[in-house]
mmCIF file of C-alpha atoms in Angstrom:
data_model
loop_
_atom_site.group_PDB
_atom_site.id
_atom_site.type_symbol
_atom_site.label_atom_id
_atom_site.label_comp_id
_atom_site.label_asym_id
_atom_site.label_seq_id
_atom_site.Cartn_x
_atom_site.Cartn_y
_atom_site.Cartn_z
ATOM 1 C CA MET A 475 123.227 108.483 140.066
ATOM 2 C CA ALA A 476 122.341 112.183 140.038
ATOM 3 C CA ASP A 477 122.688 112.257 136.248
ATOM 4 C CA TYR A 478 120.225 109.406 135.829
ATOM 5 C CA ILE A 479 117.690 111.063 138.154
ATOM 6 C CA GLU A 480 118.093 114.275 136.165
ATOM 7 C CA GLY A 481 117.572 112.328 132.942
ATOM 8 C CA ILE A 482 114.303 110.916 134.259
ATOM 9 C CA ARG A 483 113.178 114.345 135.449
ATOM 10 C CA VAL A 484 113.924 116.006 132.106
ATOM 11 C CA ALA A 485 112.243 113.245 130.094
ATOM 12 C CA ALA A 486 109.141 113.552 132.282
ATOM 13 C CA TYR A 487 108.687 117.126 131.011
ATOM 14 C CA GLY A 488 107.424 115.631 127.747
ATOM 15 C CA LEU A 489 104.886 113.403 129.476
ATOM 16 C CA GLY A 490 101.976 115.779 128.890
ATOM 17 C CA THR A 491 102.644 116.077 125.154
ATOM 18 C CA THR A 492 103.035 112.313 124.763
ATOM 19 C CA LEU A 493 99.741 111.572 126.529
ATOM 20 C CA THR A 494 97.933 114.343 124.625
ATOM 21 C CA VAL A 495 99.114 113.032 121.268
ATOM 22 C CA THR A 496 98.289 109.446 122.253
ATOM 23 C CA ALA A 497 94.778 110.293 123.470
ATOM 24 C CA GLY A 498 94.018 112.412 120.402
ATOM 25 C CA ALA A 499 95.375 109.782 118.037
ATOM 26 C CA LEU A 500 93.368 107.043 119.761
ATOM 27 C CA ILE A 501 90.118 109.007 119.383
ATOM 28 C CA ILE A 502 90.819 109.629 115.686
ATOM 29 C CA GLY A 503 91.844 105.992 115.285
ATOM 30 C CA LEU A 504 88.639 104.712 116.883
ATOM 31 C CA VAL A 505 86.432 106.813 114.607
ATOM 32 C CA ILE A 506 88.379 105.884 111.475
ATOM 33 C CA GLY A 507 88.726 102.267 112.576
ATOM 34 C CA LEU A 508 84.983 101.867 113.072
ATOM 35 C CA LEU A 509 84.173 103.423 109.689
ATOM 36 C CA ILE A 510 86.826 101.360 107.885
ATOM 37 C CA ALA A 511 85.729 98.152 109.634
ATOM 38 C CA LEU A 512 82.108 98.717 108.591
ATOM 39 C CA GLY A 513 83.288 99.624 105.092
ATOM 40 C CA LYS A 514 85.310 96.406 104.744
ATOM 41 C CA MET A 515 82.280 94.378 105.834
ATOM 42 C CA SER A 516 79.911 96.193 103.485
ATOM 43 C CA LYS A 517 78.297 94.322 100.606
ATOM 44 C CA PHE A 518 78.940 97.327 98.355
ATOM 45 C CA LYS A 519 82.264 97.327 96.505
ATOM 46 C CA ILE A 520 82.327 101.137 96.415
ATOM 47 C CA LEU A 521 82.726 101.048 100.215
ATOM 48 C CA ARG A 522 84.643 97.786 100.594
ATOM 49 C CA TRP A 523 87.457 98.491 98.127
ATOM 50 C CA PRO A 524 88.557 101.927 99.416
ATOM 51 C CA ALA A 525 88.498 100.597 102.976
ATOM 52 C CA SER A 526 90.644 97.607 102.022
ATOM 53 C CA VAL A 527 93.102 99.799 100.082
ATOM 54 C CA TYR A 528 93.409 102.172 103.046
ATOM 55 C CA VAL A 529 94.256 99.333 105.432
ATOM 56 C CA GLU A 530 96.777 97.801 103.039
ATOM 57 C CA ILE A 531 98.566 101.094 102.369
ATOM 58 C CA VAL A 532 98.745 102.189 106.015
ATOM 59 C CA ARG A 533 99.776 98.794 107.348
ATOM 60 C CA GLY A 534 102.242 98.300 104.498
ATOM 61 C CA THR A 535 104.218 101.523 105.028
ATOM 62 C CA PRO A 536 106.261 102.627 108.067
ATOM 63 C CA LEU A 537 104.671 105.085 110.482
ATOM 64 C CA PHE A 538 107.781 107.266 110.207
ATOM 65 C CA VAL A 539 107.259 107.661 106.453
ATOM 66 C CA GLN A 540 103.587 108.485 106.965
ATOM 67 C CA ILE A 541 104.517 111.190 109.480
ATOM 68 C CA LEU A 542 107.028 112.722 107.048
ATOM 69 C CA ILE A 543 104.471 112.716 104.225
ATOM 70 C CA LEU A 544 101.829 114.416 106.354
ATOM 71 C CA ALA A 545 104.125 116.883 108.139
ATOM 72 C CA TYR A 546 106.351 117.934 105.224
ATOM 73 C CA GLY A 547 105.074 116.332 102.017
ATOM 74 C CA LEU A 548 101.469 117.543 102.238
ATOM 75 C CA PRO A 549 102.336 121.264 102.711
ATOM 76 C CA TYR A 550 104.727 121.049 99.734
ATOM 77 C CA LEU A 551 102.052 119.302 97.620
ATOM 78 C CA ILE A 552 99.482 122.009 98.382
ATOM 79 C CA LYS A 553 101.988 124.717 97.496
ATOM 80 C CA ASP A 554 102.966 122.917 94.281
ATOM 81 C CA ILE A 555 99.357 122.344 93.138
ATOM 82 C CA THR A 556 98.401 125.978 93.725
ATOM 83 C CA ASN A 557 101.657 127.296 92.183
ATOM 84 C CA GLY A 558 102.578 128.979 95.436
ATOM 85 C CA ALA A 559 99.247 130.812 95.773
ATOM 86 C CA VAL A 560 98.439 128.813 98.909
ATOM 87 C CA THR A 561 101.030 128.013 101.554
ATOM 88 C CA PHE A 562 100.222 125.619 104.343
ATOM 89 C CA ASN A 563 102.133 124.995 107.540
ATOM 90 C CA TRP A 564 101.152 122.914 110.534
ATOM 91 C CA SER A 565 100.879 125.243 113.508
ATOM 92 C CA PRO A 566 101.465 123.768 115.941
ATOM 93 C CA ILE A 567 103.247 120.741 114.475
ATOM 94 C CA VAL A 568 101.642 118.613 117.205
ATOM 95 C CA ILE A 569 98.442 118.575 115.132
ATOM 96 C CA ALA A 570 100.268 116.810 112.303
ATOM 97 C CA GLY A 571 101.597 114.251 114.790
ATOM 98 C CA VAL A 572 98.164 113.550 116.241
ATOM 99 C CA ILE A 573 96.577 113.131 112.812
ATOM 100 C CA ALA A 574 99.410 110.943 111.481
ATOM 101 C CA CYS A 575 99.310 108.616 114.500
ATOM 102 C CA GLY A 576 95.497 108.585 114.381
ATOM 103 C CA LEU A 577 95.405 107.608 110.716
ATOM 104 C CA ASN A 578 97.941 104.864 111.358
ATOM 105 C CA SER A 579 96.165 103.543 114.424
ATOM 106 C CA GLY A 580 92.841 103.574 112.556
ATOM 107 C CA ALA A 581 94.043 100.900 110.131
ATOM 108 C CA TYR A 582 94.993 98.536 112.968
ATOM 109 C CA LEU A 583 91.896 99.298 115.021
ATOM 110 C CA ALA A 584 89.769 98.618 111.928
ATOM 111 C CA GLU A 585 90.962 95.018 111.856
ATOM 112 C CA ILE A 586 90.471 94.686 115.611
ATOM 113 C CA ILE A 587 86.914 96.060 115.416
ATOM 114 C CA ARG A 588 86.092 93.916 112.383
ATOM 115 C CA SER A 589 87.236 90.773 114.197
ATOM 116 C CA GLY A 590 85.104 91.754 117.193
ATOM 117 C CA ILE A 591 82.009 92.247 115.039
ATOM 118 C CA GLN A 592 82.552 88.909 113.319
ATOM 119 C CA ALA A 593 82.952 87.225 116.726
ATOM 120 C CA VAL A 594 79.359 88.108 117.672
ATOM 121 C CA ASN A 595 76.999 85.210 117.109
ATOM 122 C CA LYS A 596 75.021 85.606 113.871
ATOM 123 C CA GLY A 597 71.927 84.510 115.750
ATOM 124 C CA GLN A 598 71.955 87.939 117.398
ATOM 125 C CA THR A 599 71.389 89.571 114.015
ATOM 126 C CA GLU A 600 68.597 87.164 113.151
ATOM 127 C CA ALA A 601 66.918 87.831 116.485
ATOM 128 C CA ALA A 602 67.175 91.592 115.924
ATOM 129 C CA ARG A 603 65.608 91.263 112.492
ATOM 130 C CA SER A 604 62.762 89.202 113.911
ATOM 131 C CA LEU A 605 62.082 92.090 116.292
ATOM 132 C CA GLY A 606 61.847 94.496 113.360
ATOM 133 C CA MET A 607 65.165 96.264 113.917
ATOM 134 C CA SER A 608 66.916 97.899 110.981
ATOM 135 C CA HIS A 609 70.547 97.146 110.115
ATOM 136 C CA ILE A 610 71.700 100.385 111.753
ATOM 137 C CA GLN A 611 69.718 99.699 114.929
ATOM 138 C CA ASN A 612 71.084 96.161 115.039
ATOM 139 C CA MET A 613 74.670 97.398 114.765
ATOM 140 C CA ARG A 614 74.155 100.205 117.287
ATOM 141 C CA TYR A 615 72.256 98.380 120.022
ATOM 142 C CA ILE A 616 73.158 94.699 119.573
ATOM 143 C CA ILE A 617 76.374 94.033 117.635
ATOM 144 C CA LEU A 618 78.719 96.918 118.489
ATOM 145 C CA PRO A 619 78.236 96.837 122.305
ATOM 146 C CA GLN A 620 79.058 93.128 122.354
ATOM 147 C CA ALA A 621 81.932 93.537 119.880
ATOM 148 C CA PHE A 622 83.581 96.314 121.894
ATOM 149 C CA LYS A 623 83.373 94.174 125.010
ATOM 150 C CA VAL A 624 85.259 91.414 123.217
ATOM 151 C CA ILE A 625 87.952 93.676 121.726
ATOM 152 C CA LEU A 626 88.516 95.846 124.816
ATOM 153 C CA PRO A 627 91.812 94.121 125.763
ATOM 154 C CA ALA A 628 93.111 94.427 122.183
ATOM 155 C CA MET A 629 92.182 98.107 122.100
ATOM 156 C CA ALA A 630 93.966 98.703 125.400
ATOM 157 C CA ASN A 631 97.027 96.962 123.968
ATOM 158 C CA GLU A 632 96.877 99.284 120.935
ATOM 159 C CA PHE A 633 96.877 102.225 123.354
ATOM 160 C CA VAL A 634 100.094 100.918 124.940
ATOM 161 C CA THR A 635 101.672 100.457 121.506
ATOM 162 C CA LEU A 636 100.617 103.954 120.460
ATOM 163 C CA ILE A 637 102.374 105.495 123.462
ATOM 164 C CA LYS A 638 105.666 103.965 122.367
ATOM 165 C CA GLU A 639 105.172 104.879 118.713
ATOM 166 C CA THR A 640 104.829 108.584 119.561
ATOM 167 C CA SER A 641 108.594 108.635 120.144
ATOM 168 C CA ILE A 642 109.004 108.850 116.349
ATOM 169 C CA LEU A 643 107.409 112.296 116.464
ATOM 170 C CA SER A 644 110.617 113.664 117.970
ATOM 171 C CA TYR A 645 112.072 113.657 114.426
ATOM 172 C CA ILE A 646 109.595 116.305 113.255
ATOM 173 C CA GLY A 647 110.309 118.562 116.213
ATOM 174 C CA ILE A 648 107.514 117.626 118.611
ATOM 175 C CA VAL A 649 108.911 117.974 122.126
ATOM 176 C CA GLU A 650 107.597 114.825 123.797
ATOM 177 C CA ILE A 651 109.404 112.389 126.103
ATOM 178 C CA THR A 652 112.067 111.273 123.614
ATOM 179 C CA ARG A 653 112.699 114.775 122.291
ATOM 180 C CA GLU A 654 113.195 116.112 125.807
ATOM 181 C CA GLY A 655 115.850 113.458 126.391
ATOM 182 C CA ILE A 656 117.586 114.196 123.069
ATOM 183 C CA LEU A 657 117.699 117.941 123.761
ATOM 184 C CA TRP A 658 119.111 117.449 127.255
ATOM 185 C CA ALA A 659 121.696 114.974 125.960
ATOM 186 C CA SER A 660 122.797 117.523 123.357
ATOM 187 C CA ARG A 661 123.123 120.291 125.940
ATOM 188 C CA ALA A 662 124.777 118.339 128.757
ATOM 189 C CA PHE A 663 126.634 115.716 126.648
ATOM 190 C CA LYS A 664 125.244 113.006 128.932
ATOM 191 C CA PHE A 665 123.751 110.703 126.357
ATOM 192 C CA PHE A 666 123.499 107.460 128.318
ATOM 193 C CA PRO A 667 121.762 108.967 131.407
ATOM 194 C CA ALA A 668 119.438 110.916 129.075
ATOM 195 C CA TYR A 669 118.278 107.889 127.110
ATOM 196 C CA ILE A 670 118.039 105.723 130.230
ATOM 197 C CA GLY A 671 115.793 108.441 131.693
ATOM 198 C CA VAL A 672 113.624 108.336 128.563
ATOM 199 C CA ALA A 673 113.350 104.549 128.805
ATOM 200 C CA VAL A 674 112.394 104.694 132.504
ATOM 201 C CA VAL A 675 109.608 107.225 131.840
ATOM 202 C CA TYR A 676 108.171 105.044 129.066
ATOM 203 C CA LEU A 677 108.344 101.999 131.344
ATOM 204 C CA CYS A 678 106.485 103.904 134.062
ATOM 205 C CA LEU A 679 103.700 104.445 131.525
ATOM 206 C CA THR A 680 103.595 101.110 129.741
ATOM 207 C CA ILE A 681 104.081 98.631 132.599
ATOM 208 C CA PRO A 682 100.934 99.690 134.555
ATOM 209 C CA LEU A 683 98.940 99.800 131.310
ATOM 210 C CA SER A 684 100.221 96.352 130.341
ATOM 211 C CA ARG A 685 99.028 95.047 133.712
ATOM 212 C CA VAL A 686 95.612 96.554 133.018
ATOM 213 C CA VAL A 687 95.536 94.808 129.626
ATOM 214 C CA ALA A 688 96.463 91.482 131.252
ATOM 215 C CA TYR A 689 93.713 91.995 133.836
ATOM 216 C CA LEU A 690 91.139 92.751 131.135
ATOM 217 C CA GLU A 691 92.173 89.674 129.162
ATOM 218 C CA LYS A 692 91.817 87.535 132.283
ATOM 219 C CA ARG A 693 88.386 88.983 133.030
ATOM 220 C CA MET A 694 87.270 88.373 129.455
ATOM 221 C CA SER A 695 88.481 84.757 129.499
ATOM 222 C CA ASN A 696 86.720 84.159 132.830
ATOM 223 C CA SER A 697 83.479 85.717 131.618
ATOM 224 C CA ASN A 698 83.520 83.484 128.525
ATOM 225 C CA ALA A 699 84.231 80.346 130.558
ATOM 226 C CA ILE A 700 81.425 78.022 131.658
ATOM 227 C CA PRO A 701 80.841 78.284 135.443
ATOM 228 C CA LYS A 702 81.617 75.138 137.450
ATOM 229 C CA HIS A 703 78.050 74.672 138.710
ATOM 230 C CA LYS A 704 76.764 74.775 135.124
ATOM 231 C CA LYS A 705 79.426 72.274 134.089
ATOM 232 C CA ARG A 706 78.218 69.867 136.787
ATOM 233 C CA LYS A 707 74.611 70.251 135.672
ATOM 234 C CA ALA A 708 75.599 69.670 132.057
ATOM 235 C CA GLY A 709 77.701 66.679 133.068
ATOM 236 C CA ILE A 710 80.958 68.228 131.792
#
């Protein structure tokens, strides 16, 4: 039992790095996701096509491959293009992990945000136009606030997924939860307790967050439901 407790304790050392990467990636993903979602809904092909290509490429390739391209492929490409005049290395490598996870998350969040925007009643846009609002004002004050309320549970679920996906970053040397477990297993030759410890730490993060997501989904479904007293008045 002592080995398993030690495995949990060692894995918990990487908790700060995992949460930092996840939070940074989520912020990048939200910004990119919003821009890509608006681009895909644009009436201009010059905006719609690049946004669609970005989503297809990111969602059609493994996150692990994307991390390798950004962490190792991009520095080599820069060196090759400049004939060795410019050398580029990620320092610290955590930055590459944050950007890679953020770019990946942005493609998925783009579809979530787009679905939220499309879920808003079109009458809201017509009402905004009748009040003299521009398209930007309509999106900022009317559409986006309502859309984000609708997609909040899905965004929280993406946050939970992103926490688990950061484990892949251990392969490029980022010392997060999984990497801490791997290093301890290599030193102490206690592989099973090490990986059980890693799993327990992830569960301690994801289970409470999953409960929060379930709560948000329940609140959203209740807020969209017709109250009983209104049903009686309507004769439902």
